[in-house]
XYZ file of C-alpha atoms in Angstrom:
294
model
C -24.076 -17.410 37.483
C -21.745 -19.986 35.883
C -24.043 -20.248 32.838
C -24.042 -16.463 32.541
C -20.216 -16.324 32.574
C -19.983 -19.081 29.934
C -22.526 -17.258 27.760
C -20.602 -13.994 28.156
C -17.364 -15.714 27.155
C -19.024 -17.190 24.067
C -20.400 -13.787 23.059
C -17.011 -12.145 23.618
C -15.271 -14.831 21.567
C -17.749 -14.372 18.743
C -17.166 -10.613 18.717
C -13.393 -11.075 18.659
C -13.591 -13.624 15.848
C -15.923 -11.427 13.820
C -13.374 -8.637 14.040
C -10.580 -10.680 12.460
C -9.790 -9.879 8.836
C -8.890 -12.373 6.135
C -5.388 -13.777 6.770
C -2.522 -12.568 4.614
C -1.715 -14.787 1.667
C 1.901 -16.018 1.459
C 4.338 -14.284 -0.878
C 4.053 -15.513 -4.452
C 5.459 -14.908 -7.937
C 8.956 -13.412 -8.076
C 8.667 -12.019 -4.544
C 8.747 -15.538 -3.132
C 11.915 -16.443 -5.036
C 13.790 -13.212 -4.336
C 13.105 -13.488 -0.595
C 15.097 -16.717 -0.545
C 18.322 -14.862 -1.413
C 20.664 -13.368 1.177
C 19.617 -9.905 2.359
C 22.803 -9.305 4.358
C 25.880 -7.228 3.506
C 28.149 -8.473 0.762
C 31.729 -7.227 1.108
C 32.279 -7.451 -2.658
C 29.785 -4.601 -3.159
C 30.351 -2.737 0.115
C 30.566 0.700 -1.545
C 26.820 0.513 -2.230
C 26.038 0.443 1.479
C 27.175 4.070 1.782
C 24.355 5.213 -0.512
C 21.056 6.435 0.902
C 18.293 8.769 -0.213
C 19.749 12.292 -0.231
C 18.300 15.071 1.959
C 18.420 17.404 -1.055
C 15.637 15.281 -2.594
C 13.286 15.357 0.413
C 9.659 16.341 -0.260
C 8.135 18.949 2.072
C 4.594 17.597 1.581
C 5.756 14.065 2.337
C 7.512 15.168 5.510
C 4.386 16.998 6.693
C 2.454 13.726 6.495
C 4.847 12.196 9.025
C 3.508 14.745 11.534
C -0.213 14.350 10.762
C -2.711 12.861 13.197
C -3.909 9.367 12.206
C -7.559 8.506 11.759
C -7.538 4.937 13.101
C -4.020 3.996 14.175
C -2.176 5.368 17.190
C 1.216 7.019 16.765
C 2.696 4.229 18.873
C 1.286 1.592 16.511
C 2.618 3.473 13.484
C 6.067 3.473 15.092
C 5.767 -0.259 15.815
C 4.757 -1.029 12.257
C 7.470 1.075 10.657
C 10.031 -0.940 12.636
C 8.465 -4.241 11.586
C 9.817 -4.039 8.032
C 13.346 -3.712 6.689
C 14.907 -3.741 3.256
C 17.802 -5.944 2.101
C 21.231 -4.313 2.259
C 22.261 -2.362 -0.826
C 25.207 -4.726 -1.292
C 23.208 -7.898 -0.703
C 22.664 -10.713 -3.170
C 18.928 -10.076 -2.970
C 19.249 -6.429 -3.958
C 21.576 -7.355 -6.822
C 19.028 -9.882 -8.072
C 16.277 -7.296 -7.776
C 18.268 -4.772 -9.782
C 18.854 -7.407 -12.457
C 15.125 -8.131 -12.420
C 14.418 -4.431 -13.066
C 17.012 -4.298 -15.834
C 15.234 -7.204 -17.469
C 11.932 -5.343 -17.235
C 13.616 -2.341 -18.844
C 14.718 -4.549 -21.726
C 11.388 -6.280 -22.324
C 8.726 -3.710 -21.382
C 6.461 -2.712 -24.259
C 5.199 0.759 -25.103
C 1.736 -0.352 -23.973
C 3.095 -1.463 -20.597
C 5.006 1.785 -20.221
C 1.900 3.822 -20.985
C -0.276 1.809 -18.599
C 2.302 2.107 -15.800
C 3.372 5.726 -16.244
C 0.290 7.417 -17.701
C -2.645 5.482 -16.229
C -1.605 3.977 -12.884
C 1.131 6.373 -11.738
C -1.136 9.451 -11.454
C -3.691 7.577 -9.322
C -3.563 8.539 -5.664
C -5.823 10.007 -2.988
C -4.304 12.841 -0.943
C -6.074 13.851 2.289
C -4.868 17.471 2.109
C -6.626 17.888 -1.262
C -9.878 16.614 0.263
C -10.174 19.481 2.751
C -12.025 21.982 0.568
C -14.500 21.211 -2.208
C -13.387 24.231 -4.241
C -9.871 22.827 -4.520
C -9.044 22.379 -8.204
C -8.275 18.689 -7.761
C -11.049 17.819 -5.295
C -13.287 15.821 -7.660
C -10.396 13.958 -9.268
C -8.894 13.169 -5.862
C -12.199 11.752 -4.604
C -12.560 9.692 -7.773
C -9.086 8.247 -7.126
C -10.260 7.160 -3.679
C -12.658 4.755 -5.426
C -10.267 3.688 -8.204
C -10.147 0.023 -7.204
C -13.849 -0.206 -6.474
C -14.747 1.463 -9.748
C -12.308 -0.710 -11.710
C -13.764 -3.946 -10.342
C -17.396 -2.953 -9.811
C -18.166 -0.255 -12.370
C -18.800 3.479 -12.573
C -21.670 3.379 -10.066
C -19.091 2.690 -7.358
C -18.360 6.202 -6.113
C -18.459 8.375 -3.008
C -21.933 9.763 -3.739
C -23.507 6.305 -3.914
C -21.488 4.829 -1.043
C -20.848 7.545 1.588
C -20.093 5.105 4.426
C -17.503 3.369 2.258
C -16.036 6.766 1.357
C -15.687 7.624 5.055
C -13.921 4.310 5.727
C -11.564 4.676 2.756
C -10.748 8.279 3.677
C -9.643 7.216 7.150
C -7.704 4.197 5.926
C -5.929 6.193 3.231
C -5.019 9.027 5.576
C -3.282 6.502 7.814
C -1.708 4.906 4.757
C -0.098 8.208 3.751
C 1.208 8.736 7.281
C 2.592 5.204 7.367
C 4.060 5.493 3.869
C 6.182 8.540 4.570
C 6.969 7.667 8.185
C 8.463 4.393 6.957
C 10.198 5.930 3.938
C 11.951 8.644 5.932
C 12.764 6.262 8.766
C 14.753 3.999 6.443
C 15.835 6.305 3.564
C 16.326 3.528 1.029
C 17.827 4.847 -2.216
C 15.868 4.330 -5.400
C 16.986 1.478 -7.691
C 18.436 3.914 -10.227
C 20.633 5.369 -7.446
C 22.407 1.996 -7.217
C 22.270 0.826 -10.824
C 23.450 3.399 -13.430
C 22.115 1.259 -16.304
C 18.533 1.738 -15.122
C 16.587 4.348 -17.095
C 13.466 4.973 -14.980
C 10.266 6.354 -16.431
C 10.155 8.907 -13.584
C 12.411 10.397 -10.904
C 10.856 10.272 -7.448
C 11.032 12.789 -4.604
C 10.825 10.352 -1.715
C 12.783 7.299 -0.504
C 12.060 3.924 -2.046
C 10.973 1.679 0.847
C 8.177 0.834 1.099
C 6.248 1.523 -2.098
C 3.481 4.031 -1.407
C 1.514 3.102 -4.517
C 1.611 -0.540 -3.489
C 0.729 0.232 0.122
C -2.321 2.104 -1.111
C -3.182 -0.629 -3.613
C -3.103 -3.443 -1.077
C -4.682 -1.732 1.911
C -7.588 -0.777 -0.360
C -7.722 -4.284 -1.838
C -7.801 -5.787 1.659
C -10.492 -3.321 2.767
C -12.635 -3.877 -0.333
C -12.396 -7.637 0.096
C -13.701 -7.276 3.647
C -16.745 -5.521 2.200
C -17.080 -7.941 -0.727
C -15.264 -11.192 0.143
C -16.326 -12.859 -3.094
C -14.292 -10.253 -5.005
C -11.056 -10.693 -3.033
C -9.149 -12.395 -5.848
C -10.004 -9.621 -8.299
C -8.981 -6.877 -5.891
C -5.690 -8.601 -5.065
C -4.901 -9.084 -8.748
C -5.465 -5.374 -9.340
C -3.239 -4.498 -6.371
C -0.524 -6.764 -7.754
C -0.729 -5.031 -11.134
C -0.375 -1.624 -9.474
C 2.681 -2.805 -7.549
C 4.207 -4.409 -10.614
C 3.757 -1.154 -12.543
C 6.313 0.471 -10.224
C 8.835 -2.200 -11.215
C 8.041 -1.721 -14.909
C 8.823 1.972 -14.422
C 12.156 1.139 -12.774
C 11.404 3.170 -9.651
C 10.849 0.446 -7.031
C 12.567 -2.779 -6.045
C 10.377 -5.895 -5.783
C 11.072 -5.926 -2.029
C 9.448 -2.468 -1.809
C 6.248 -3.993 -3.168
C 6.278 -7.094 -0.973
C 6.982 -5.075 2.174
C 4.109 -2.747 1.307
C 1.748 -5.724 0.928
C 2.730 -7.080 4.350
C 2.600 -3.622 5.930
C -0.859 -2.950 4.489
C -2.240 -6.112 6.062
C -0.571 -5.276 9.371
C -2.119 -1.817 9.328
C -5.643 -3.057 8.653
C -5.282 -5.730 11.340
C -4.106 -3.127 13.861
C -7.021 -0.834 13.043
C -9.447 -3.452 14.364
C -8.576 -2.484 17.939
C -9.991 1.002 17.334
C -13.767 1.120 18.002
C -14.144 3.966 15.489
C -12.662 1.834 12.726
C -14.837 -1.141 13.693
C -17.903 1.082 13.611
C -17.005 2.588 10.241
C -16.226 -0.854 8.795
C -19.556 -2.179 10.040
C -21.406 0.770 8.467
C -19.655 0.237 5.131
C -20.465 -3.483 5.187
C -24.105 -2.701 5.905
C -24.147 -0.218 3.029
C -23.077 -2.935 0.575
C -25.409 -5.509 2.095
C -28.357 -3.166 1.606
C -27.355 -2.403 -1.990
C -27.383 -6.079 -3.024
């Protein structure tokens, strides 16, 4: 009996360990340096702390996502995660440094960088409500966007038709990402950088609060998921996710702290999904799909 219990414990431990995802890398680049600055209120700029994202700018579609049913996460876990992140005060030294960082980008960005950020990366995004009916005008494009990172790193053969189990996994992950994105944004109502800094000339005006960055949340949760399927490609996927996040800074529409919070939140989401048997099953099926294709 004792041997049986020990064997059972070993099996259970192995299962638990096999469910763990790759640990989150520490903050790097400018995110690491900016995080060292004070995020607390600064009385010298106190008037900025009265500014928040205005209700007149709210997006109806975004608000509807806050009421959608998640695929893998529970509503309670979404609430926990949205409370796990916070942005530096508008008047803080960190926010001031971030605004200066964006002003510097505005000064040095090239036409090629602007085009890549605003014309190539900005339109990318999978929306679950577009995926409901195949005769929707944007159905094919939306599904192609779901595989943007995979196709960028692995080639045109990486698509939903060739990898249906991966498509199912990414659909569920991205549905939860949209719910998390807008639940967090409308919980905190952070104003956009150009709402605080009149010298900023953004390449777009956004219809949702700033924190956290939805594009970056999508970029990193997909990068983390893809690197679970193909661990040897993790560095490439993370570099692509970083570029997508950085593009929002180039455009002047997100603070660096929006990007870093999204990276941390994405990893927290994927880690939390492991407790859902449906997610574990879908992840296993997607892994098997790639194993069999090699």
